[in-house]
Amino acid sequence: LYERVEKITADISGGDVTLQTAQNFAFQQVCNKTNKLTNFLAYFADNTLRKDEGSLENNAELVNKIAKISKFLYSYDAFLKLYQKLLGLRILYDNFKNRET
């Protein structure tokens, strides 16, 4: 069994296009089963960017990771709308991290 897992892992990282396509399709199906991931992702991004710890490099890394996950969402517009609402609240209450003044 371990050898099979090793072979599948090697095929995925080795560039097997069919396997990568199947993996992306399966992940997309799981992501879009409900809207919970869309809401969770927006709240997670807002909450993480609101905290006072971390650096700007970590913020860029977080944005890249969220962008990679959000490309699998069917309801990307709902994600953007919720994130924009949360960003507006953050701006309204002046609740940013790494504020340079």
mmCIF file with all atom_site columns, C-alpha atoms in Angstrom:
data_model
loop_
_atom_site.group_PDB
_atom_site.id
_atom_site.type_symbol
_atom_site.label_atom_id
_atom_site.label_alt_id
_atom_site.label_comp_id
_atom_site.label_asym_id
_atom_site.label_entity_id
_atom_site.label_seq_id
_atom_site.pdbx_PDB_ins_code
_atom_site.Cartn_x
_atom_site.Cartn_y
_atom_site.Cartn_z
_atom_site.occupancy
_atom_site.B_iso_or_equiv
_atom_site.pdbx_formal_charge
_atom_site.auth_seq_id
_atom_site.auth_comp_id
_atom_site.auth_asym_id
_atom_site.auth_atom_id
_atom_site.pdbx_PDB_model_num
ATOM 1   C CA . LEU A 1 1   ? 0.000   0.000  0.000   1.00 0.00 ? 1   LEU A CA 1
ATOM 2   C CA . TYR A 1 2   ? 2.816   2.393  0.898   1.00 0.00 ? 2   TYR A CA 1
ATOM 3   C CA . GLU A 1 3   ? 4.445   1.738  -2.487  1.00 0.00 ? 3   GLU A CA 1
ATOM 4   C CA . ARG A 1 4   ? 1.195   2.619  -4.274  1.00 0.00 ? 4   ARG A CA 1
ATOM 5   C CA . VAL A 1 5   ? 0.924   5.892  -2.362  1.00 0.00 ? 5   VAL A CA 1
ATOM 6   C CA . GLU A 1 6   ? 4.541   6.691  -3.231  1.00 0.00 ? 6   GLU A CA 1
ATOM 7   C CA . LYS A 1 7   ? 3.881   5.988  -6.926  1.00 0.00 ? 7   LYS A CA 1
ATOM 8   C CA . ILE A 1 8   ? 0.747   8.165  -6.993  1.00 0.00 ? 8   ILE A CA 1
ATOM 9   C CA . THR A 1 9   ? 2.587   10.972 -5.204  1.00 0.00 ? 9   THR A CA 1
ATOM 10  C CA . ALA A 1 10  ? 5.459   10.718 -7.685  1.00 0.00 ? 10  ALA A CA 1
ATOM 11  C CA . ASP A 1 11  ? 3.015   10.779 -10.618 1.00 0.00 ? 11  ASP A CA 1
ATOM 12  C CA . ILE A 1 12  ? 1.309   13.905 -9.304  1.00 0.00 ? 12  ILE A CA 1
ATOM 13  C CA . SER A 1 13  ? 4.550   15.760 -8.662  1.00 0.00 ? 13  SER A CA 1
ATOM 14  C CA . GLY A 1 14  ? 6.137   14.311 -11.791 1.00 0.00 ? 14  GLY A CA 1
ATOM 15  C CA . GLY A 1 15  ? 3.801   16.131 -14.112 1.00 0.00 ? 15  GLY A CA 1
ATOM 16  C CA . ASP A 1 16  ? 1.181   13.512 -15.029 1.00 0.00 ? 16  ASP A CA 1
ATOM 17  C CA . VAL A 1 17  ? -1.403  15.810 -16.621 1.00 0.00 ? 17  VAL A CA 1
ATOM 18  C CA . THR A 1 18  ? -4.324  13.386 -16.352 1.00 0.00 ? 18  THR A CA 1
ATOM 19  C CA . LEU A 1 19  ? -3.739  12.832 -12.655 1.00 0.00 ? 19  LEU A CA 1
ATOM 20  C CA . GLN A 1 20  ? -3.350  16.560 -11.958 1.00 0.00 ? 20  GLN A CA 1
ATOM 21  C CA . THR A 1 21  ? -6.566  17.302 -13.859 1.00 0.00 ? 21  THR A CA 1
ATOM 22  C CA . ALA A 1 22  ? -8.456  14.673 -11.867 1.00 0.00 ? 22  ALA A CA 1
ATOM 23  C CA . GLN A 1 23  ? -7.013  16.019 -8.615  1.00 0.00 ? 23  GLN A CA 1
ATOM 24  C CA . ASN A 1 24  ? -8.024  19.605 -9.508  1.00 0.00 ? 24  ASN A CA 1
ATOM 25  C CA . PHE A 1 25  ? -11.529 18.481 -10.502 1.00 0.00 ? 25  PHE A CA 1
ATOM 26  C CA . ALA A 1 26  ? -11.995 16.548 -7.252  1.00 0.00 ? 26  ALA A CA 1
ATOM 27  C CA . PHE A 1 27  ? -10.763 19.498 -5.178  1.00 0.00 ? 27  PHE A CA 1
ATOM 28  C CA . GLN A 1 28  ? -13.117 21.813 -7.054  1.00 0.00 ? 28  GLN A CA 1
ATOM 29  C CA . GLN A 1 29  ? -16.060 19.514 -6.346  1.00 0.00 ? 29  GLN A CA 1
ATOM 30  C CA . VAL A 1 30  ? -15.239 19.444 -2.631  1.00 0.00 ? 30  VAL A CA 1
ATOM 31  C CA . CYS A 1 31  ? -14.799 23.226 -2.482  1.00 0.00 ? 31  CYS A CA 1
ATOM 32  C CA . ASN A 1 32  ? -18.144 23.909 -4.114  1.00 0.00 ? 32  ASN A CA 1
ATOM 33  C CA . LYS A 1 33  ? -20.302 21.391 -2.263  1.00 0.00 ? 33  LYS A CA 1
ATOM 34  C CA . THR A 1 34  ? -21.613 24.254 -0.090  1.00 0.00 ? 34  THR A CA 1
ATOM 35  C CA . ASN A 1 35  ? -20.892 27.977 0.283   1.00 0.00 ? 35  ASN A CA 1
ATOM 36  C CA . LYS A 1 36  ? -19.142 27.386 3.599   1.00 0.00 ? 36  LYS A CA 1
ATOM 37  C CA . LEU A 1 37  ? -15.658 27.440 2.069   1.00 0.00 ? 37  LEU A CA 1
ATOM 38  C CA . THR A 1 38  ? -16.392 30.738 0.316   1.00 0.00 ? 38  THR A CA 1
ATOM 39  C CA . ASN A 1 39  ? -17.461 32.354 3.585   1.00 0.00 ? 39  ASN A CA 1
ATOM 40  C CA . PHE A 1 40  ? -14.680 30.720 5.592   1.00 0.00 ? 40  PHE A CA 1
ATOM 41  C CA . LEU A 1 41  ? -12.023 31.881 3.138   1.00 0.00 ? 41  LEU A CA 1
ATOM 42  C CA . ALA A 1 42  ? -13.252 35.489 3.211   1.00 0.00 ? 42  ALA A CA 1
ATOM 43  C CA . TYR A 1 43  ? -13.443 35.594 7.015   1.00 0.00 ? 43  TYR A CA 1
ATOM 44  C CA . PHE A 1 44  ? -10.064 33.853 7.356   1.00 0.00 ? 44  PHE A CA 1
ATOM 45  C CA . ALA A 1 45  ? -8.363  36.366 5.059   1.00 0.00 ? 45  ALA A CA 1
ATOM 46  C CA . ASP A 1 46  ? -9.961  39.303 6.836   1.00 0.00 ? 46  ASP A CA 1
ATOM 47  C CA . ASN A 1 47  ? -9.153  37.990 10.306  1.00 0.00 ? 47  ASN A CA 1
ATOM 48  C CA . THR A 1 48  ? -5.548  37.173 9.418   1.00 0.00 ? 48  THR A CA 1
ATOM 49  C CA . LEU A 1 49  ? -4.912  40.554 7.820   1.00 0.00 ? 49  LEU A CA 1
ATOM 50  C CA . ARG A 1 50  ? -6.523  42.263 10.795  1.00 0.00 ? 50  ARG A CA 1
ATOM 51  C CA . LYS A 1 51  ? -4.100  40.807 13.361  1.00 0.00 ? 51  LYS A CA 1
ATOM 52  C CA . ASP A 1 52  ? -1.029  42.702 14.554  1.00 0.00 ? 52  ASP A CA 1
ATOM 53  C CA . GLU A 1 53  ? 1.507   39.928 14.134  1.00 0.00 ? 53  GLU A CA 1
ATOM 54  C CA . GLY A 1 54  ? 3.411   38.948 11.025  1.00 0.00 ? 54  GLY A CA 1
ATOM 55  C CA . SER A 1 55  ? 5.170   40.823 8.278   1.00 0.00 ? 55  SER A CA 1
ATOM 56  C CA . LEU A 1 56  ? 4.359   42.131 4.829   1.00 0.00 ? 56  LEU A CA 1
ATOM 57  C CA . GLU A 1 57  ? 6.021   39.093 3.238   1.00 0.00 ? 57  GLU A CA 1
ATOM 58  C CA . ASN A 1 58  ? 3.623   36.846 5.144   1.00 0.00 ? 58  ASN A CA 1
ATOM 59  C CA . ASN A 1 59  ? 0.722   38.952 3.874   1.00 0.00 ? 59  ASN A CA 1
ATOM 60  C CA . ALA A 1 60  ? 1.857   38.499 0.286   1.00 0.00 ? 60  ALA A CA 1
ATOM 61  C CA . GLU A 1 61  ? 2.213   34.758 0.857   1.00 0.00 ? 61  GLU A CA 1
ATOM 62  C CA . LEU A 1 62  ? -1.291  34.637 2.368   1.00 0.00 ? 62  LEU A CA 1
ATOM 63  C CA . VAL A 1 63  ? -2.782  36.497 -0.589  1.00 0.00 ? 63  VAL A CA 1
ATOM 64  C CA . ASN A 1 64  ? -1.091  34.088 -3.011  1.00 0.00 ? 64  ASN A CA 1
ATOM 65  C CA . LYS A 1 65  ? -2.454  31.068 -1.147  1.00 0.00 ? 65  LYS A CA 1
ATOM 66  C CA . ILE A 1 66  ? -5.967  32.507 -1.066  1.00 0.00 ? 66  ILE A CA 1
ATOM 67  C CA . ALA A 1 67  ? -5.767  33.298 -4.785  1.00 0.00 ? 67  ALA A CA 1
ATOM 68  C CA . LYS A 1 68  ? -4.775  29.692 -5.523  1.00 0.00 ? 68  LYS A CA 1
ATOM 69  C CA . ILE A 1 69  ? -7.709  28.334 -3.530  1.00 0.00 ? 69  ILE A CA 1
ATOM 70  C CA . SER A 1 70  ? -10.224 30.893 -4.790  1.00 0.00 ? 70  SER A CA 1
ATOM 71  C CA . LYS A 1 71  ? -9.640  29.927 -8.419  1.00 0.00 ? 71  LYS A CA 1
ATOM 72  C CA . PHE A 1 72  ? -11.459 26.661 -7.642  1.00 0.00 ? 72  PHE A CA 1
ATOM 73  C CA . LEU A 1 73  ? -14.611 28.417 -6.370  1.00 0.00 ? 73  LEU A CA 1
ATOM 74  C CA . TYR A 1 74  ? -17.690 28.579 -8.572  1.00 0.00 ? 74  TYR A CA 1
ATOM 75  C CA . SER A 1 75  ? -19.000 31.451 -6.443  1.00 0.00 ? 75  SER A CA 1
ATOM 76  C CA . TYR A 1 76  ? -15.926 33.659 -6.684  1.00 0.00 ? 76  TYR A CA 1
ATOM 77  C CA . ASP A 1 77  ? -18.187 36.717 -6.923  1.00 0.00 ? 77  ASP A CA 1
ATOM 78  C CA . ALA A 1 78  ? -19.748 35.862 -3.555  1.00 0.00 ? 78  ALA A CA 1
ATOM 79  C CA . PHE A 1 79  ? -16.258 35.563 -2.066  1.00 0.00 ? 79  PHE A CA 1
ATOM 80  C CA . LEU A 1 80  ? -15.283 38.984 -3.425  1.00 0.00 ? 80  LEU A CA 1
ATOM 81  C CA . LYS A 1 81  ? -18.508 40.617 -2.266  1.00 0.00 ? 81  LYS A CA 1
ATOM 82  C CA . LEU A 1 82  ? -18.125 39.280 1.288   1.00 0.00 ? 82  LEU A CA 1
ATOM 83  C CA . TYR A 1 83  ? -14.417 40.157 1.422   1.00 0.00 ? 83  TYR A CA 1
ATOM 84  C CA . GLN A 1 84  ? -15.124 43.695 0.179   1.00 0.00 ? 84  GLN A CA 1
ATOM 85  C CA . LYS A 1 85  ? -17.751 44.096 2.902   1.00 0.00 ? 85  LYS A CA 1
ATOM 86  C CA . LEU A 1 86  ? -15.268 42.931 5.551   1.00 0.00 ? 86  LEU A CA 1
ATOM 87  C CA . LEU A 1 87  ? -12.554 45.177 4.115   1.00 0.00 ? 87  LEU A CA 1
ATOM 88  C CA . GLY A 1 88  ? -14.941 48.133 4.257   1.00 0.00 ? 88  GLY A CA 1
ATOM 89  C CA . LEU A 1 89  ? -15.596 47.424 7.931   1.00 0.00 ? 89  LEU A CA 1
ATOM 90  C CA . ARG A 1 90  ? -11.865 47.196 8.560   1.00 0.00 ? 90  ARG A CA 1
ATOM 91  C CA . ILE A 1 91  ? -11.336 50.558 6.889   1.00 0.00 ? 91  ILE A CA 1
ATOM 92  C CA . LEU A 1 92  ? -14.270 52.094 8.745   1.00 0.00 ? 92  LEU A CA 1
ATOM 93  C CA . TYR A 1 93  ? -12.976 50.997 12.134  1.00 0.00 ? 93  TYR A CA 1
ATOM 94  C CA . ASP A 1 94  ? -9.326  51.684 11.197  1.00 0.00 ? 94  ASP A CA 1
ATOM 95  C CA . ASN A 1 95  ? -8.356  48.153 12.137  1.00 0.00 ? 95  ASN A CA 1
ATOM 96  C CA . PHE A 1 96  ? -5.249  47.329 10.077  1.00 0.00 ? 96  PHE A CA 1
ATOM 97  C CA . LYS A 1 97  ? -2.023  45.532 10.807  1.00 0.00 ? 97  LYS A CA 1
ATOM 98  C CA . ASN A 1 98  ? 1.401   46.903 9.904   1.00 0.00 ? 98  ASN A CA 1
ATOM 99  C CA . ARG A 1 99  ? 0.126   50.430 9.632   1.00 0.00 ? 99  ARG A CA 1
ATOM 100 C CA . GLU A 1 100 ? 2.907   52.741 8.536   1.00 0.00 ? 100 GLU A CA 1
ATOM 101 C CA . THR A 1 101 ? 2.338   56.336 9.679   1.00 0.00 ? 101 THR A CA 1
#
